[in-house]
Short mmCIF file of C-alpha atoms in Angstrom, two decimals:
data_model
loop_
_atom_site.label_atom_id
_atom_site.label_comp_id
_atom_site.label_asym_id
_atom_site.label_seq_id
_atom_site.Cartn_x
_atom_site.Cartn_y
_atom_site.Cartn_z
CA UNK Z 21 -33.89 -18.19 44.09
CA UNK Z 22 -37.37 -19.95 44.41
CA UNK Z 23 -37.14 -23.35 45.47
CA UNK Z 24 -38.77 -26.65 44.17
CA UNK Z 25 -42.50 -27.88 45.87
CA UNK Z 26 -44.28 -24.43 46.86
CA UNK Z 27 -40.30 -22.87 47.57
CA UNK Z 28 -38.85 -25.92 49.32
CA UNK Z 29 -36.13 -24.46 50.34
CA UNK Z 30 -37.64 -20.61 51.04
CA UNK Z 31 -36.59 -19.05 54.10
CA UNK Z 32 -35.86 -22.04 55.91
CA UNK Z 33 -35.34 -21.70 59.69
CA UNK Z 34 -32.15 -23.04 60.51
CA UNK Z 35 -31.73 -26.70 62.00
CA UNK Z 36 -31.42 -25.95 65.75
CA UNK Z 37 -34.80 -23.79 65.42
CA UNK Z 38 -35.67 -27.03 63.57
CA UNK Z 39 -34.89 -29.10 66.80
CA UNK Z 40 -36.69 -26.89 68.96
CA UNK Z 41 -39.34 -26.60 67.38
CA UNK Z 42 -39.91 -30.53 67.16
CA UNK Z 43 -38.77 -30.36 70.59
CA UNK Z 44 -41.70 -27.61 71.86
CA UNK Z 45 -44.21 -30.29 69.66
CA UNK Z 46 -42.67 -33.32 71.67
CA UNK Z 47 -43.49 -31.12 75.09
CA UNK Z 48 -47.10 -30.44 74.19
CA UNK Z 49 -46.82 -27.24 73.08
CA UNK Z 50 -50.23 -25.68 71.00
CA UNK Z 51 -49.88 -26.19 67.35
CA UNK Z 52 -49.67 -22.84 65.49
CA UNK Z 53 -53.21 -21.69 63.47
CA UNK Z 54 -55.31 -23.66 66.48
CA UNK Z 55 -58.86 -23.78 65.41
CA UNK Z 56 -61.77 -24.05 67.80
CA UNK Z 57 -63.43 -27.46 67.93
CA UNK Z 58 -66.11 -27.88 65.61
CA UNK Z 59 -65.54 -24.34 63.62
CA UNK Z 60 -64.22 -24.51 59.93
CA UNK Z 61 -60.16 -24.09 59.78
CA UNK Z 62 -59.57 -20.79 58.25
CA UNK Z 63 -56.86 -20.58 55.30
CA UNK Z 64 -53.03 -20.39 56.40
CA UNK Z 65 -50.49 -18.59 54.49
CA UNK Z 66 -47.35 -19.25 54.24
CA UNK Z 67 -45.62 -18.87 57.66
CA UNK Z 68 -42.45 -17.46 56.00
CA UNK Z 69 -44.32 -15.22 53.21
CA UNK Z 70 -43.19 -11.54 53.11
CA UNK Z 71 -45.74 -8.77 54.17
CA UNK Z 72 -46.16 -5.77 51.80
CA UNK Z 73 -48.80 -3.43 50.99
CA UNK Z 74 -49.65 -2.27 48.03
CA UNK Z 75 -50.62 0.75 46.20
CA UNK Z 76 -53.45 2.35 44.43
CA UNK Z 77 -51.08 3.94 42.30
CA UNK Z 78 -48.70 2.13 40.34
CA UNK Z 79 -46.19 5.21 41.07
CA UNK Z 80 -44.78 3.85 44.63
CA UNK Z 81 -45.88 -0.17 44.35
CA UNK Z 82 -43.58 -1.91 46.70
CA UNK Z 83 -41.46 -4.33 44.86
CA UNK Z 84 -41.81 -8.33 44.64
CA UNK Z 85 -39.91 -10.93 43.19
CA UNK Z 86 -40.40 -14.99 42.76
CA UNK Z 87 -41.80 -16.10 46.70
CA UNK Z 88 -44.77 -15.69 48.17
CA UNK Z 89 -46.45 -12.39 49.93
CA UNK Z 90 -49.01 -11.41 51.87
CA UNK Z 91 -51.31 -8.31 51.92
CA UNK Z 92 -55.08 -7.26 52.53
CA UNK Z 93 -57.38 -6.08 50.64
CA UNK Z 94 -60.58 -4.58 51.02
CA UNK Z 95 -63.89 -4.43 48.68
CA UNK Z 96 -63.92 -2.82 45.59
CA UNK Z 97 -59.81 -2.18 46.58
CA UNK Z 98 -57.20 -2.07 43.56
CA UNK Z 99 -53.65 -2.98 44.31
CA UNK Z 100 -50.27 -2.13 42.38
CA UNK Z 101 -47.26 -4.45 42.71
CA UNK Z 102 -43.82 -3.95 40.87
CA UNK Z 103 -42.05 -6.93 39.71
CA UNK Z 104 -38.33 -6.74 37.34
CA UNK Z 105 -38.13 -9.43 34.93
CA UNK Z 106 -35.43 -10.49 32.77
CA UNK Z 107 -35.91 -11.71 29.43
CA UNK Z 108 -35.54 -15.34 29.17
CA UNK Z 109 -38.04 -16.40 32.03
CA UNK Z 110 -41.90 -17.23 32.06
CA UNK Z 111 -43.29 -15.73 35.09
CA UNK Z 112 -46.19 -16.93 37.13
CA UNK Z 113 -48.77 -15.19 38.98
CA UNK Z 114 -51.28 -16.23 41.51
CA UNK Z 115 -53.42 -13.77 43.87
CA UNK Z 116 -55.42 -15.91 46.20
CA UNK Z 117 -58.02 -14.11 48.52
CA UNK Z 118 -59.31 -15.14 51.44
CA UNK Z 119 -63.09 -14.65 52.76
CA UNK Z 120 -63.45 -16.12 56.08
CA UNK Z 121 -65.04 -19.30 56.54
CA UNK Z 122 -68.77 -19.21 56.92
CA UNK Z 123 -69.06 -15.76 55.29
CA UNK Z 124 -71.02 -15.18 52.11
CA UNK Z 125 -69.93 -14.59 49.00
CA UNK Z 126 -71.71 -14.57 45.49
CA UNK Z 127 -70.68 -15.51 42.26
CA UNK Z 128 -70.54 -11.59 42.00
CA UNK Z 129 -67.45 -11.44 44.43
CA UNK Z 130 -63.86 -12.19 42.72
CA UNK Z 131 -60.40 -11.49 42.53
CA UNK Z 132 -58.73 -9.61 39.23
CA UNK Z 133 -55.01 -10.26 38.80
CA UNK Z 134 -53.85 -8.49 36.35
CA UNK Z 135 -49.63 -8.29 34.79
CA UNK Z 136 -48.82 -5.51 32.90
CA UNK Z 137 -45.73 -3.66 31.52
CA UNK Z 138 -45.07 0.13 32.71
CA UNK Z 139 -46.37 1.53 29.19
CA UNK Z 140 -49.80 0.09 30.27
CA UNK Z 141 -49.53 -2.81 27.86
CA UNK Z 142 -51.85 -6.11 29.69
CA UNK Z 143 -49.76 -8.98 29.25
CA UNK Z 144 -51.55 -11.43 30.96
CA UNK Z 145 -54.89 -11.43 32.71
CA UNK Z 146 -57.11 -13.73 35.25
CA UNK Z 147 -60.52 -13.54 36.90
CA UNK Z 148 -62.11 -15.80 39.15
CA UNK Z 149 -65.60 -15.48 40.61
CA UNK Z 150 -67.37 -16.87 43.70
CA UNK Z 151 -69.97 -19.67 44.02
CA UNK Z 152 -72.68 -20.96 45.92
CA UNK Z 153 -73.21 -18.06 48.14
CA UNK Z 154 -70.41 -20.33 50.45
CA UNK Z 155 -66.93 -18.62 51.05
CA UNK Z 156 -63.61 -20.96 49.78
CA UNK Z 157 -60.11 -19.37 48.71
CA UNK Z 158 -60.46 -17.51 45.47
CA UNK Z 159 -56.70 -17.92 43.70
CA UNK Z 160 -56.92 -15.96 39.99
CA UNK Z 161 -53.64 -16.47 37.74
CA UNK Z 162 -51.30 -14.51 35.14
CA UNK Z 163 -48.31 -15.43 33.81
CA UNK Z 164 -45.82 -14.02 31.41
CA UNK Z 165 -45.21 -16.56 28.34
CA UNK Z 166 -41.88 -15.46 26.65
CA UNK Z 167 -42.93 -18.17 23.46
CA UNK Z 168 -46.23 -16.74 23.44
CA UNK Z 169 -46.78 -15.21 19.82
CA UNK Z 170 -49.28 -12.56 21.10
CA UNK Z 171 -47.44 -11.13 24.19
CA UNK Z 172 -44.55 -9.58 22.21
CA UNK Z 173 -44.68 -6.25 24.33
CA UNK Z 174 -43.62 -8.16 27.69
CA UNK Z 175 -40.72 -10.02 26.49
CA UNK Z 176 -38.25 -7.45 27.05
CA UNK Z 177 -36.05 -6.72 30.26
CA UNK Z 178 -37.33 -4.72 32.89
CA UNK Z 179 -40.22 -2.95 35.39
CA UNK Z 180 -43.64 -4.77 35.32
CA UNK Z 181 -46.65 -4.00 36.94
CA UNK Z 182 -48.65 -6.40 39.06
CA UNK Z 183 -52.66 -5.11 39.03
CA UNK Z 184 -54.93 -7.06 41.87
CA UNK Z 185 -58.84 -6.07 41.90
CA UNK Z 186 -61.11 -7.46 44.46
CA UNK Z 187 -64.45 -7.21 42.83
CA UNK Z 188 -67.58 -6.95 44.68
CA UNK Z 189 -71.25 -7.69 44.28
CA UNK Z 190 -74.49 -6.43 45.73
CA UNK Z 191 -74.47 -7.36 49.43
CA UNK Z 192 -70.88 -8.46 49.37
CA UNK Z 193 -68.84 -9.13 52.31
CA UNK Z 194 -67.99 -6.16 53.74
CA UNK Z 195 -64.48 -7.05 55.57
CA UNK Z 196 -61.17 -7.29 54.77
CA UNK Z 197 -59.44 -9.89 52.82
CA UNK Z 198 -56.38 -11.78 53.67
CA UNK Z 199 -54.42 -11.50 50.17
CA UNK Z 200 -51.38 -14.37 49.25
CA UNK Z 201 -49.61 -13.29 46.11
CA UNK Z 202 -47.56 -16.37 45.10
CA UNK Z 203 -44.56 -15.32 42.11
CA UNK Z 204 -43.26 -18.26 40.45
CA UNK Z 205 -40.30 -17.86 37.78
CA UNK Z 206 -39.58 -20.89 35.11
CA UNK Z 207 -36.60 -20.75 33.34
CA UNK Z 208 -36.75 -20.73 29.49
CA UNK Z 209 -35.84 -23.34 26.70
CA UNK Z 210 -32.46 -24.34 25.61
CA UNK Z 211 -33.59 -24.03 21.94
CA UNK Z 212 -36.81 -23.59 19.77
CA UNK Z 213 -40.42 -23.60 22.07
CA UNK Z 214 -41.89 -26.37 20.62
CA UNK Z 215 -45.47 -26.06 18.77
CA UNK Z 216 -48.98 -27.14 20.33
CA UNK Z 217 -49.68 -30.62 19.36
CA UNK Z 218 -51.99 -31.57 17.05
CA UNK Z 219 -55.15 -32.52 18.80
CA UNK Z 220 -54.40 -31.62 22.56
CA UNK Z 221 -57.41 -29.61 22.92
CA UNK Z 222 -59.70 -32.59 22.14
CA UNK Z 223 -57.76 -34.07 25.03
CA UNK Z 224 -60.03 -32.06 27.40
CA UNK Z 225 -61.78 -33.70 30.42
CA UNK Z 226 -65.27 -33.37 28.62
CA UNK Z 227 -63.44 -35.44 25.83
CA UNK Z 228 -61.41 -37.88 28.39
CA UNK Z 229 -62.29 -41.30 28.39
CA UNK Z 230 -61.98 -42.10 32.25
CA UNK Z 231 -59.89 -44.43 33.67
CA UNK Z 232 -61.17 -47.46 36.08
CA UNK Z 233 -61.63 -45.75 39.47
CA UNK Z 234 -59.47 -47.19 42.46
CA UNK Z 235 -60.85 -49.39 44.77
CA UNK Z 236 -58.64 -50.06 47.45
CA UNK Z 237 -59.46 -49.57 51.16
CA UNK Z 238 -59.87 -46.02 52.02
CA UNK Z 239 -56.88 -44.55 54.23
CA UNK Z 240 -57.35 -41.34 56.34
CA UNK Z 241 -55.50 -38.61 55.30
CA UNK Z 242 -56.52 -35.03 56.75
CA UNK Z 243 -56.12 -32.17 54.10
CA UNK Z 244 -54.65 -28.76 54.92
CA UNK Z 245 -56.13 -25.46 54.83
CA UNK Z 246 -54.95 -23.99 52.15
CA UNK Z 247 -51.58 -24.70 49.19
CA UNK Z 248 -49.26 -24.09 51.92
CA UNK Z 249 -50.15 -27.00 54.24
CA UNK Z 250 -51.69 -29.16 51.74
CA UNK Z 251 -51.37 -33.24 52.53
CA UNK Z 252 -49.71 -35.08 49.87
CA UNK Z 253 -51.12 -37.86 47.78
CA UNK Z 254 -50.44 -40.90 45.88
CA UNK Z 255 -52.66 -43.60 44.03
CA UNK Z 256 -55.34 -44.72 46.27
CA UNK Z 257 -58.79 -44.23 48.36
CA UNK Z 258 -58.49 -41.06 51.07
CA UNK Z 259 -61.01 -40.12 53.27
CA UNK Z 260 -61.28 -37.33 55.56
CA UNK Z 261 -64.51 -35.55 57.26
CA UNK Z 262 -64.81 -31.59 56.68
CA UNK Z 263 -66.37 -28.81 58.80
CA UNK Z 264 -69.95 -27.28 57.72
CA UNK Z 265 -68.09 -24.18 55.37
CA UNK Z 266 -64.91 -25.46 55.06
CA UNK Z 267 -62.33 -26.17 52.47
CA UNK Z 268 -59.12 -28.79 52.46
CA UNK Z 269 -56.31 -28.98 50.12
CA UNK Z 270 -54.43 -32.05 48.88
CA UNK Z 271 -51.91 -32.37 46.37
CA UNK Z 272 -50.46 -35.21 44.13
CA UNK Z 273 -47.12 -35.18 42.45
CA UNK Z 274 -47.87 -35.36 38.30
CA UNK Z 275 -44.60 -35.60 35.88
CA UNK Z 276 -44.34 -34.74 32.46
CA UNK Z 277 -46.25 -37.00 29.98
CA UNK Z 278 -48.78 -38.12 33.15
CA UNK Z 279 -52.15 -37.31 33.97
CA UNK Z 280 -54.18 -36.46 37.24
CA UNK Z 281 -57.63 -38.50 37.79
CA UNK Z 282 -59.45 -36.95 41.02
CA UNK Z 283 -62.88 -37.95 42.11
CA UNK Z 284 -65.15 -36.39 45.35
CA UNK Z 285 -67.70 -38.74 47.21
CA UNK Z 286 -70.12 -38.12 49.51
CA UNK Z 287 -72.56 -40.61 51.32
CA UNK Z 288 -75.91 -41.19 51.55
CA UNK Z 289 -77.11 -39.45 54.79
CA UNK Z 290 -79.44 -40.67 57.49
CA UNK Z 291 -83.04 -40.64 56.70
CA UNK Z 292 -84.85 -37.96 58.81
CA UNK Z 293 -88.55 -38.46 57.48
CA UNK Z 294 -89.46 -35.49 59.29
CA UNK Z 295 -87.19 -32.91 58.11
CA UNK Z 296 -89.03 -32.17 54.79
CA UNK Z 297 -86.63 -31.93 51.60
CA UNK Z 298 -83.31 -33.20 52.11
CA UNK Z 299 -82.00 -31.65 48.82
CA UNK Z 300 -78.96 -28.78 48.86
CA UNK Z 301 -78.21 -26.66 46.04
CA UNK Z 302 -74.30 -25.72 47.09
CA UNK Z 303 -73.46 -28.94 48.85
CA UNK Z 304 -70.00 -29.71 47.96
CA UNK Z 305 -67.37 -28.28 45.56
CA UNK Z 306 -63.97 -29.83 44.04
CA UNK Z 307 -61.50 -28.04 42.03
CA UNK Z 308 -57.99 -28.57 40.43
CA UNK Z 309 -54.98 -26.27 40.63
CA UNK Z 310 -51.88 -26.66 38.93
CA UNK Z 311 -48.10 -26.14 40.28
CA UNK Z 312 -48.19 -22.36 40.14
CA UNK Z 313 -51.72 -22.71 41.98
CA UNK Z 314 -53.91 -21.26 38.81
CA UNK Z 315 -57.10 -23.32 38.96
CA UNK Z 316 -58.08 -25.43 35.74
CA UNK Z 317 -61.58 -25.30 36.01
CA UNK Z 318 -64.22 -22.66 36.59
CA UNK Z 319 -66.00 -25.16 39.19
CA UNK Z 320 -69.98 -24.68 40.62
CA UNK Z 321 -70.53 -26.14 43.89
CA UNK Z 322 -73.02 -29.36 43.00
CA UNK Z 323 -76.03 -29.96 45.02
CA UNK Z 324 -76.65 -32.44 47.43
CA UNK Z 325 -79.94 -34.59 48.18
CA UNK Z 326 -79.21 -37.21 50.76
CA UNK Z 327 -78.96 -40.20 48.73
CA UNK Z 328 -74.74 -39.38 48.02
CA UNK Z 329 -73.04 -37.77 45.38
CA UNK Z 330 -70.07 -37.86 43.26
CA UNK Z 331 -67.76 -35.68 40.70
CA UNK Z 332 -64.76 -36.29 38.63
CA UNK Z 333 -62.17 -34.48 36.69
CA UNK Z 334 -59.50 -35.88 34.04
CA UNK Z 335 -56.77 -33.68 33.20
CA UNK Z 336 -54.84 -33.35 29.72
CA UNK Z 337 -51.39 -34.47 29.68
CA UNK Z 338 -48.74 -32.40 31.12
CA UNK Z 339 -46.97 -31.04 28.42
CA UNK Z 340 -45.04 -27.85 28.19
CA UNK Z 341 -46.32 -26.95 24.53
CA UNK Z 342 -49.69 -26.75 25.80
CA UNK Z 343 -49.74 -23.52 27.66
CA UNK Z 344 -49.65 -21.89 24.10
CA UNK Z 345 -53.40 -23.25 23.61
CA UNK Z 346 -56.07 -21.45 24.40
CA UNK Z 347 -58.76 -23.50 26.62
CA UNK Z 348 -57.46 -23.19 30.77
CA UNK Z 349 -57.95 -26.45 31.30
CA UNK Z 350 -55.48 -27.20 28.48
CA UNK Z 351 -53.24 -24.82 28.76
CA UNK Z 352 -53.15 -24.85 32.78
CA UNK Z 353 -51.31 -28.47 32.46
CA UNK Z 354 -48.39 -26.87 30.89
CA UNK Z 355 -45.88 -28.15 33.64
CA UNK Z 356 -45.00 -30.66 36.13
CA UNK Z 357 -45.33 -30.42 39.43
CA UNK Z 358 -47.46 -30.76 42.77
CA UNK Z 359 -51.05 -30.36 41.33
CA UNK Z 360 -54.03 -29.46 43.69
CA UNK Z 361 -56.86 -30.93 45.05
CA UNK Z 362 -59.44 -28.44 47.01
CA UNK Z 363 -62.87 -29.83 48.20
CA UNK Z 364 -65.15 -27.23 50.33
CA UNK Z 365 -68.70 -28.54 51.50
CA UNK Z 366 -70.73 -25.90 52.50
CA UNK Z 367 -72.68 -24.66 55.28
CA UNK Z 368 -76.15 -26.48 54.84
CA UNK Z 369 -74.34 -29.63 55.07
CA UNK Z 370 -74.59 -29.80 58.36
CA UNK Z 371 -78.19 -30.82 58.25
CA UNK Z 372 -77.44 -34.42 57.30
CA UNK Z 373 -73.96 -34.64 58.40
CA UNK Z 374 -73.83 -32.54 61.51
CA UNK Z 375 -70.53 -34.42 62.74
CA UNK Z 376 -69.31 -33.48 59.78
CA UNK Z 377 -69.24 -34.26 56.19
CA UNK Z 378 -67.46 -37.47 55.13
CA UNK Z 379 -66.08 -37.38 51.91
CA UNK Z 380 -64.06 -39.59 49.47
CA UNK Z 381 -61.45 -39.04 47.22
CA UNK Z 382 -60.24 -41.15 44.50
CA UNK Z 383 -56.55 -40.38 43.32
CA UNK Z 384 -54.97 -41.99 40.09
CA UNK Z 385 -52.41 -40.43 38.24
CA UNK Z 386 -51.85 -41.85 34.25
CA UNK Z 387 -49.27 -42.57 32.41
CA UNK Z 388 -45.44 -43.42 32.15
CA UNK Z 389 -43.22 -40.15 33.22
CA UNK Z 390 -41.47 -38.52 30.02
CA UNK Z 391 -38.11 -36.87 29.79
CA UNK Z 392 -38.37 -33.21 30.91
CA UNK Z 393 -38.27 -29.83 28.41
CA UNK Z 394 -34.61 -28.95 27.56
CA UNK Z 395 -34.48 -26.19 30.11
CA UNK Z 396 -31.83 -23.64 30.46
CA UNK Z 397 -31.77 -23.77 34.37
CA UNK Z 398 -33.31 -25.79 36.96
CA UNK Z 399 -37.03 -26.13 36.64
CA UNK Z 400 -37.46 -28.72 39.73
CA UNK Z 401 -35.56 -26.34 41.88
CA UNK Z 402 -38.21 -23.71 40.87
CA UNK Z 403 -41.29 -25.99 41.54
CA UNK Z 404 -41.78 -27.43 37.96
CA UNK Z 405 -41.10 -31.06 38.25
CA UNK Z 406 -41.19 -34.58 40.24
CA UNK Z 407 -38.55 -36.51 41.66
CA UNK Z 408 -38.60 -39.33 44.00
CA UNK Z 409 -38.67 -37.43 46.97
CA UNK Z 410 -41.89 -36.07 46.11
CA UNK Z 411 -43.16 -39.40 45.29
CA UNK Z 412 -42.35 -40.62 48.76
CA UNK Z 413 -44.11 -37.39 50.36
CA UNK Z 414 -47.35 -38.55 49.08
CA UNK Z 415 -46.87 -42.24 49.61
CA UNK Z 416 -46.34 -40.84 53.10
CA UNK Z 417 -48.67 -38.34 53.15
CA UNK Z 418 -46.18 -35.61 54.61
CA UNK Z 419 -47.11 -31.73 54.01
CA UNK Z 420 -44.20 -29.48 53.01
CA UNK Z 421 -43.19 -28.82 56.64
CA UNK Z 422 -43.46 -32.31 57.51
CA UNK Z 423 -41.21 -32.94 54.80
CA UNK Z 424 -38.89 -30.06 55.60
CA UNK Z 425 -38.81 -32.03 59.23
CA UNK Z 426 -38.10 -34.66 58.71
CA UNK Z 427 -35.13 -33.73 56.11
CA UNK Z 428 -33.74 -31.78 59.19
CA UNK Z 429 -34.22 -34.45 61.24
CA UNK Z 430 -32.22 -36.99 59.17
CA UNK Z 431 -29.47 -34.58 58.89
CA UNK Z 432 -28.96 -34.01 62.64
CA UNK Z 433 -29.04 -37.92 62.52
CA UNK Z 434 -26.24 -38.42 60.05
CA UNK Z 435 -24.69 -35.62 61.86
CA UNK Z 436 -25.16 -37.01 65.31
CA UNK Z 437 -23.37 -40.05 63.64
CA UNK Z 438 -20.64 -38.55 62.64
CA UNK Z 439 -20.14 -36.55 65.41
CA UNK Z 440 -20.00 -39.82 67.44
CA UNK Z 441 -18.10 -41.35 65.59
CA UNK Z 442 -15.65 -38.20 65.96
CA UNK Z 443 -15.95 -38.39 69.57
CA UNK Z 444 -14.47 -41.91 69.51
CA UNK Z 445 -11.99 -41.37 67.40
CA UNK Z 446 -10.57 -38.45 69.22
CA UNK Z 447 -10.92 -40.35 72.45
CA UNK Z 448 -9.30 -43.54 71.03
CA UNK Z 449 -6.55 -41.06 69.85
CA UNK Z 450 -6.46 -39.16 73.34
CA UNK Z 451 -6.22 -42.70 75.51
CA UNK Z 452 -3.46 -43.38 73.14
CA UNK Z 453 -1.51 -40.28 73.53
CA UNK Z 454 -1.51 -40.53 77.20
CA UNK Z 455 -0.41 -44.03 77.46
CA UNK Z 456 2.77 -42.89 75.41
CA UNK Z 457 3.03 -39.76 77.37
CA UNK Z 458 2.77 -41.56 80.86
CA UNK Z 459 5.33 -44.51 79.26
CA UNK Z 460 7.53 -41.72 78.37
CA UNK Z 461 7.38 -39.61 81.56
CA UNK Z 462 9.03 -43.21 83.83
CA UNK Z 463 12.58 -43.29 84.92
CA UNK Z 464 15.08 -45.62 83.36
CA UNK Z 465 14.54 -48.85 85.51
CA UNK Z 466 17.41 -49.91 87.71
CA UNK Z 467 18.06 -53.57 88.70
CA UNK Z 468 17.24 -53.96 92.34
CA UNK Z 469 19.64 -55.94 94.73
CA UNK Z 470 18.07 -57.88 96.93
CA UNK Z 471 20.10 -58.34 100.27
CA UNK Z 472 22.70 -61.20 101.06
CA UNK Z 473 20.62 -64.17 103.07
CA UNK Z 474 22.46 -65.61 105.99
CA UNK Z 475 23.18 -69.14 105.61
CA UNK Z 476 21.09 -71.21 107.35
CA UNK Z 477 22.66 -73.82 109.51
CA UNK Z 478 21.62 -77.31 108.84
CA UNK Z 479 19.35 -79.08 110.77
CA UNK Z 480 20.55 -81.01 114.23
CA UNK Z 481 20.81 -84.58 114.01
CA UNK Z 482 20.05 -86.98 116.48
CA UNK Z 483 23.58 -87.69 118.05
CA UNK Z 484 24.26 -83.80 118.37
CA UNK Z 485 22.12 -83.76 121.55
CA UNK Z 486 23.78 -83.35 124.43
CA UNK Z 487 23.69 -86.78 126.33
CA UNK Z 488 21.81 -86.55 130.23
#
């Protein structure tokens, strides 16, 4: 079964490879995915995500089911994937391909993900494209919505068809692609599915009213390479300084009823008089992703022209009746869940920032958390809700393996408690048992006689001396 935040629980190693592994850290040993100094840090998939490879014919696709996989895939390349799905579920489905860092892509390039049944029937489909001639993670999204009115073909039981496309453009980038295919399942309603509420697509970010920014001092937090390492955060000011090219993730826990605020900054740069123009087309880009990593927005990179720079985005409130409507950035906020944060400057920013690009973010998340969907099975467990754990992740600012550390390392502490506390009881019981056994294990006592004394004769006196 797929675990709560990004498969919590997925394939974990067990605790003493845990321990050693915290244990190789604590001797020095090289941090896995290394980057050299000063290049961009190149996307990570998950360490514990399944390889497969699929097929250009839907005949022989290898199977997948609700975890995350990897594969490659080349321009121009089609891929077949089959998935079985029961008939209560809403499926999710996120292909996320990965250009390396520095390469260049146009807003020809793209990924085509595609779910189908086996009759040829498209239940679901989602495109994404590339920008800014700059390469960043392109994630495109399908998902199968049982209460959907117009996907009545896919509600049944049974083989389905998962149809990735890399598309390519004139001059594209001729290599292969890392491919991560993330497959989320959310269980279905106890019940009716409820109807879209009356104005929720006015509720758009366009429409939003935004809320005062936060202004408290600005706390370092370094964001991962992709949704599997992502940093986790709260309310508050993060900085963190990015690579010419590169893109980092962060995410922020969002419950039902709430509502993510997320704002980029970037600095003025030095003046360099003698440098001509300082303006930049594709400087920086932000976009926002939603539990099952579909992206709300169809984001441009903004340009950049020395004297800083700044963009926002206001979600809609998460609400599960919302996925039923048809704008993305509506219907994408249609759970709750770790949402994402991705900001990727690109390559010509290293002409006024070439130590690096400083940038800001501002997190706030709205609004008072509301009771979850009546759902028949756990939705947290699958990734679609908050607790309090997850709330102290980003007030700590763990990523998931931190988190799934430190969890280990608490239990081997309440276990290295109790063992102790074993130790002295059976100790304490052992001491015991010996003093009874050595008490038992003496002969009877018999009283000792001491020998008869002599009498002693009493002392001379002075007219027993014999007389000269």
């Amino acid at each position: 079964m797929v675990t709560r935040h990004n498969y919590r629980l997925r394939g974990r190693a067990g605790a003493l490879s845990a321990v050693l592994c915290v244990t190789a850290a604590a001797l020095g040993a090289a941090a896995p995915g290394a980057w050299a100094a000063g290049e961009p840090r190149p996307y990570r998939t998950a360490e514990d995500a399944k390889k497969v490879t699929g097929t250009s014919s839907s005949a022989d696709a290898p199977k997948v089911a609700p975890g995350l996989f990897t594969d490659r895939i080349e321009p121009g390349e089609e891929k077949y994937y089959a998935l079985d799905l029961d008939a209560s579920s809403d499926v999710h489905i996120t292909a996320t391909g990965i250009p390396d860092p520095g390469t260049r892509i146009t807003f020809r390039d793209g990924l085509k993900v595609t779910l189908q049944n086996t009759d040829g029937d498209r239940c679901d489909q989602g495109t994404t494209k590339g920008s800014g001639d700059t390469a960043f993670p392109l994630s495109a999204h399908a998902a199968r919505l049982m209460g959907d009115p117009a996907g009545e073909t896919c509600r049944t039981k049974g083989p389905y068809l998962v149809h990735v496309v890399r598309e390519e453009g004139d001059n594209s980038d001729p290599s292969s692609w890392p491919l991560e295919l993330s497959v989320m399942e959310e269980p279905g309603l106890k019940g009716a599915v409820p109807a879209p509420r009356p104005g929720a697509e006015e509720e758009t970010d366009d429409n939003n009213t935004r809320p005062a920014v936060p202004s408290s001092a600005a706390r370092t937090r370094k964001g991962g390479t992709g949704f599997n390492d992502a940093r986790a955060l709260g309310d508050g000011v993060w900085k963190d300084r990015l690579r010419p090219g590169e893109t980092r993730y962060f995410r922020v826990p969002v419950d039902w009823g709430q509502r993510l605020y997320a704002r980029v900054e970037v600095p003025n740069s030095a003046r360099q008089d003698d440098t001509g123009s300082t303006f930049l087309p594709h400087g920086f880009r932000m976009n926002v992703y939603n539990p099952a990593r579909s992206p709300l927005y169809n984001e441009d990179f903004r340009s950049y022209d020395g004297d800083g720079a700044e963009f926002d985005r206001y979600s809609n409130p998460v609400r599960y009746e919302n996925r039923f409507l048809d704008l993305d950035t509506v219907s994408g906020t249609r759970f709750a869940g770790w949402y994402y944060v991705a900001v990727t400057v690109g390559p010509d920013m290293v002409k006024p920032f070439p130590d690096g690009t400083p940038v800001t973010l501002r997190i706030a998340v709205k609004g008072h958390p509301r009771p979850a969907p009546s759902y028949d099975g756990d939705a947290a467990a699958a990734g679609f809700g908050v607790d309090g754990q997850d709330r102290e992740m980003a007030e700590k600012g763990l990523t998931e393996a931190q988190a799934d550390d430190n969890a280990t390392l608490r239990t081997f502490g309440w276990v290295g408690v109790g063992a102790g506390t074993a130790l002295l009881l059976v100790l304490a019981a052992w001491l015991l048992l010996a003093r009874r056994s050595a008490k038992a294990q003496l002969p009877a006592q018999v009283p000792v006689q001491m020998p008869a004394q002599a009498p002693v004769p009493p002392a001379a006196q002075p007219w027993d001396r014999p007389q000269r």
